[in-house]
Structure formats: structure tokens, C-alpha cells
mmCIF file of C-alpha atoms in Angstrom:
data_model
loop_
_atom_site.group_PDB
_atom_site.id
_atom_site.type_symbol
_atom_site.label_atom_id
_atom_site.label_comp_id
_atom_site.label_asym_id
_atom_site.label_seq_id
_atom_site.Cartn_x
_atom_site.Cartn_y
_atom_site.Cartn_z
ATOM 1 C CA TRP A 74 0.000 0.000 0.000
ATOM 2 C CA ASN A 75 3.028 2.271 -0.368
ATOM 3 C CA ALA A 76 2.955 3.183 3.325
ATOM 4 C CA ASP A 77 6.327 4.863 2.987
ATOM 5 C CA GLY A 78 5.664 6.040 -0.574
ATOM 6 C CA ARG A 79 6.359 9.685 0.179
ATOM 7 C CA LYS A 80 9.759 8.833 1.668
ATOM 8 C CA THR A 81 10.759 6.474 -1.132
ATOM 9 C CA GLY A 82 9.469 8.757 -3.858
ATOM 10 C CA ILE A 83 6.853 6.305 -5.169
ATOM 11 C CA ILE A 84 4.073 8.733 -4.282
ATOM 12 C CA ALA A 85 4.446 12.203 -5.761
ATOM 13 C CA THR A 86 0.943 13.394 -4.809
ATOM 14 C CA PRO A 87 -0.909 11.922 -1.804
ATOM 15 C CA ALA A 88 -4.552 10.862 -1.910
ATOM 16 C CA THR A 89 -6.994 13.623 -1.039
ATOM 17 C CA GLY A 90 -10.648 13.777 -0.079
ATOM 18 C CA ASP A 91 -13.162 15.604 2.077
ATOM 19 C CA ILE A 92 -14.433 13.424 4.905
ATOM 20 C CA ARG A 93 -16.514 16.207 6.478
ATOM 21 C CA ARG A 94 -19.371 15.872 3.990
ATOM 22 C CA ILE A 95 -19.993 12.121 4.203
ATOM 23 C CA PHE A 96 -21.484 11.903 7.711
ATOM 24 C CA SER A 97 -25.053 12.808 8.647
ATOM 25 C CA SER A 98 -27.022 12.853 11.885
ATOM 26 C CA GLU A 99 -28.762 9.643 10.730
ATOM 27 C CA ASP A 100 -25.415 7.840 11.062
ATOM 28 C CA TYR A 101 -25.330 8.246 14.842
ATOM 29 C CA PRO A 102 -25.721 4.724 16.275
ATOM 30 C CA GLY A 103 -28.950 4.253 18.246
ATOM 31 C CA GLU A 104 -27.080 2.455 21.019
ATOM 32 C CA ALA A 105 -24.778 5.464 21.493
ATOM 33 C CA ILE A 106 -27.749 7.841 21.531
ATOM 34 C CA TYR A 107 -29.517 5.701 24.137
ATOM 35 C CA ARG A 108 -26.373 5.659 26.310
ATOM 36 C CA ASP A 109 -25.672 9.382 25.736
ATOM 37 C CA GLN A 110 -22.209 8.565 24.329
ATOM 38 C CA GLU A 111 -19.963 10.931 22.403
ATOM 39 C CA GLY A 112 -16.383 10.627 21.222
ATOM 40 C CA THR A 113 -13.675 11.469 18.725
ATOM 41 C CA ALA A 114 -11.823 8.922 16.584
ATOM 42 C CA GLN A 115 -9.262 8.952 13.817
ATOM 43 C CA PHE A 116 -8.958 6.385 11.018
ATOM 44 C CA LEU A 117 -6.220 4.873 8.849
ATOM 45 C CA LEU A 118 -7.469 4.235 5.316
ATOM 46 C CA LEU A 119 -6.274 2.022 2.492
ATOM 47 C CA VAL A 120 -7.067 3.916 -0.713
ATOM 48 C CA ASN A 121 -6.988 1.969 -3.976
ATOM 49 C CA GLU A 122 -6.022 3.264 -7.421
ATOM 50 C CA ALA A 123 -9.622 4.301 -8.098
ATOM 51 C CA GLY A 124 -9.856 6.372 -4.897
ATOM 52 C CA ARG A 125 -12.150 3.879 -3.147
ATOM 53 C CA MET A 126 -11.644 2.565 0.377
ATOM 54 C CA ALA A 127 -10.106 -0.895 0.380
ATOM 55 C CA GLY A 128 -9.755 -0.823 4.152
ATOM 56 C CA CYS A 129 -10.404 1.208 7.260
ATOM 57 C CA ASP A 130 -8.824 0.761 10.681
ATOM 58 C CA VAL A 131 -9.261 2.764 13.844
ATOM 59 C CA LEU A 132 -6.008 4.620 14.451
ATOM 60 C CA VAL A 133 -7.136 6.613 17.506
ATOM 61 C CA PRO A 134 -10.216 5.067 19.148
ATOM 62 C CA SER A 135 -13.015 7.148 20.615
ATOM 63 C CA GLY A 136 -13.430 4.774 23.540
ATOM 64 C CA ILE A 137 -16.910 3.914 22.260
ATOM 65 C CA PRO A 138 -16.637 0.836 19.984
ATOM 66 C CA VAL A 139 -19.997 1.380 18.281
ATOM 67 C CA LEU A 140 -18.914 4.909 17.197
ATOM 68 C CA ASP A 141 -15.605 3.603 15.856
ATOM 69 C CA ALA A 142 -17.331 0.808 13.926
ATOM 70 C CA MET A 143 -19.906 3.186 12.436
ATOM 71 C CA GLY A 144 -17.136 5.610 11.455
ATOM 72 C CA CYS A 145 -15.410 2.930 9.382
ATOM 73 C CA GLN A 146 -18.702 1.751 7.920
ATOM 74 C CA VAL A 147 -19.634 5.238 6.711
ATOM 75 C CA ILE A 148 -16.130 5.866 5.361
ATOM 76 C CA ARG A 149 -16.020 2.560 3.452
ATOM 77 C CA GLU A 150 -19.484 3.104 1.950
ATOM 78 C CA ARG A 151 -19.341 6.801 1.065
ATOM 79 C CA LEU A 152 -15.856 8.266 0.896
ATOM 80 C CA LYS A 153 -14.406 8.724 -2.573
ATOM 81 C CA MET A 154 -10.938 10.197 -2.716
ATOM 82 C CA THR A 155 -8.677 11.392 -5.465
ATOM 83 C CA PRO A 156 -6.075 8.604 -5.512
ATOM 84 C CA ALA A 157 -2.399 9.142 -4.858
ATOM 85 C CA LEU A 158 -0.256 9.626 -7.961
ATOM 86 C CA ASP A 159 3.233 8.434 -8.749
ATOM 87 C CA LYS A 160 5.867 10.599 -10.479
ATOM 88 C CA SER A 161 4.411 9.862 -13.906
ATOM 89 C CA GLY A 162 0.881 10.828 -12.798
ATOM 90 C CA LYS A 163 -0.379 7.250 -12.637
ATOM 91 C CA PRO A 164 -2.811 6.452 -9.767
ATOM 92 C CA VAL A 165 -1.303 4.198 -7.092
ATOM 93 C CA ARG A 166 -2.698 2.678 -3.935
ATOM 94 C CA SER A 167 -1.774 4.392 -0.699
ATOM 95 C CA ILE A 168 -2.665 4.976 2.910
ATOM 96 C CA ALA A 169 -4.280 8.092 4.326
ATOM 97 C CA VAL A 170 -5.084 9.280 7.835
ATOM 98 C CA THR A 171 -8.348 11.103 8.451
ATOM 99 C CA PRO A 172 -8.646 14.217 10.540
ATOM 100 C CA PRO A 173 -10.365 13.543 13.878
ATOM 101 C CA VAL A 174 -14.022 12.550 13.483
ATOM 102 C CA THR A 175 -16.148 13.807 16.384
ATOM 103 C CA TRP A 176 -19.497 12.299 17.299
ATOM 104 C CA ARG A 177 -21.596 14.857 19.219
ATOM 105 C CA LEU A 178 -25.191 14.543 20.345
ATOM 106 C CA ARG A 179 -25.736 18.255 20.890
ATOM 107 C CA GLY A 180 -24.523 21.296 18.995
#
């Protein structure tokens, strides 16, 4: 997955995408609402040559497993990224780290 692609020069341009627009209030797990649970997580993504998610792992857990699981589910289903490019401009698979994703019940 070219984890060290920037260091080795395989990846000239990293994968990019906007995670902020893929989540909605309907994604909040009912169990977490019932238990009044909130949290912030961060995810490590495997991005294929087409910009689709081939994998999602929790890098920094929220402490609420159902929020972490839903975060990966939403990311895998909805996130489309511009894939990383090598020096010749050809799409290559890569890894990406999301900004923190915060689950909040109010405001």
C-alpha cells in the first residue's frame, strides 16, 4: 500500500478527499444515543487506485466501539478520494489518515 511512498518517492501526490461531507445525523448509532455517548476517533485508510476505500482501521479510538465501527462503515461506503499519484501521474494505492471525526449529540 506504499505506506512509505512519500519517503521512497513512489508517491508524488498523496490521496486527497473531504471526509466532512460524508457523515449525517442519521449515522449516529442508536445504542450510542440511548447511552448518551460521544467521542472522537481517527482512522487509517487504504485507498486503492480508483480512490475507493479498500480498508479502514481505527487509528485513535473514541473509547466507544460502536462509534468507531460506524465511522469505518460510513467511510467505506461513502468516501471517494482522489487517488495518490506516482511521479508519472499514474494512480497508485496508498494509505491516508483522516482528521479527527467527532461524534456529538448536541450542537
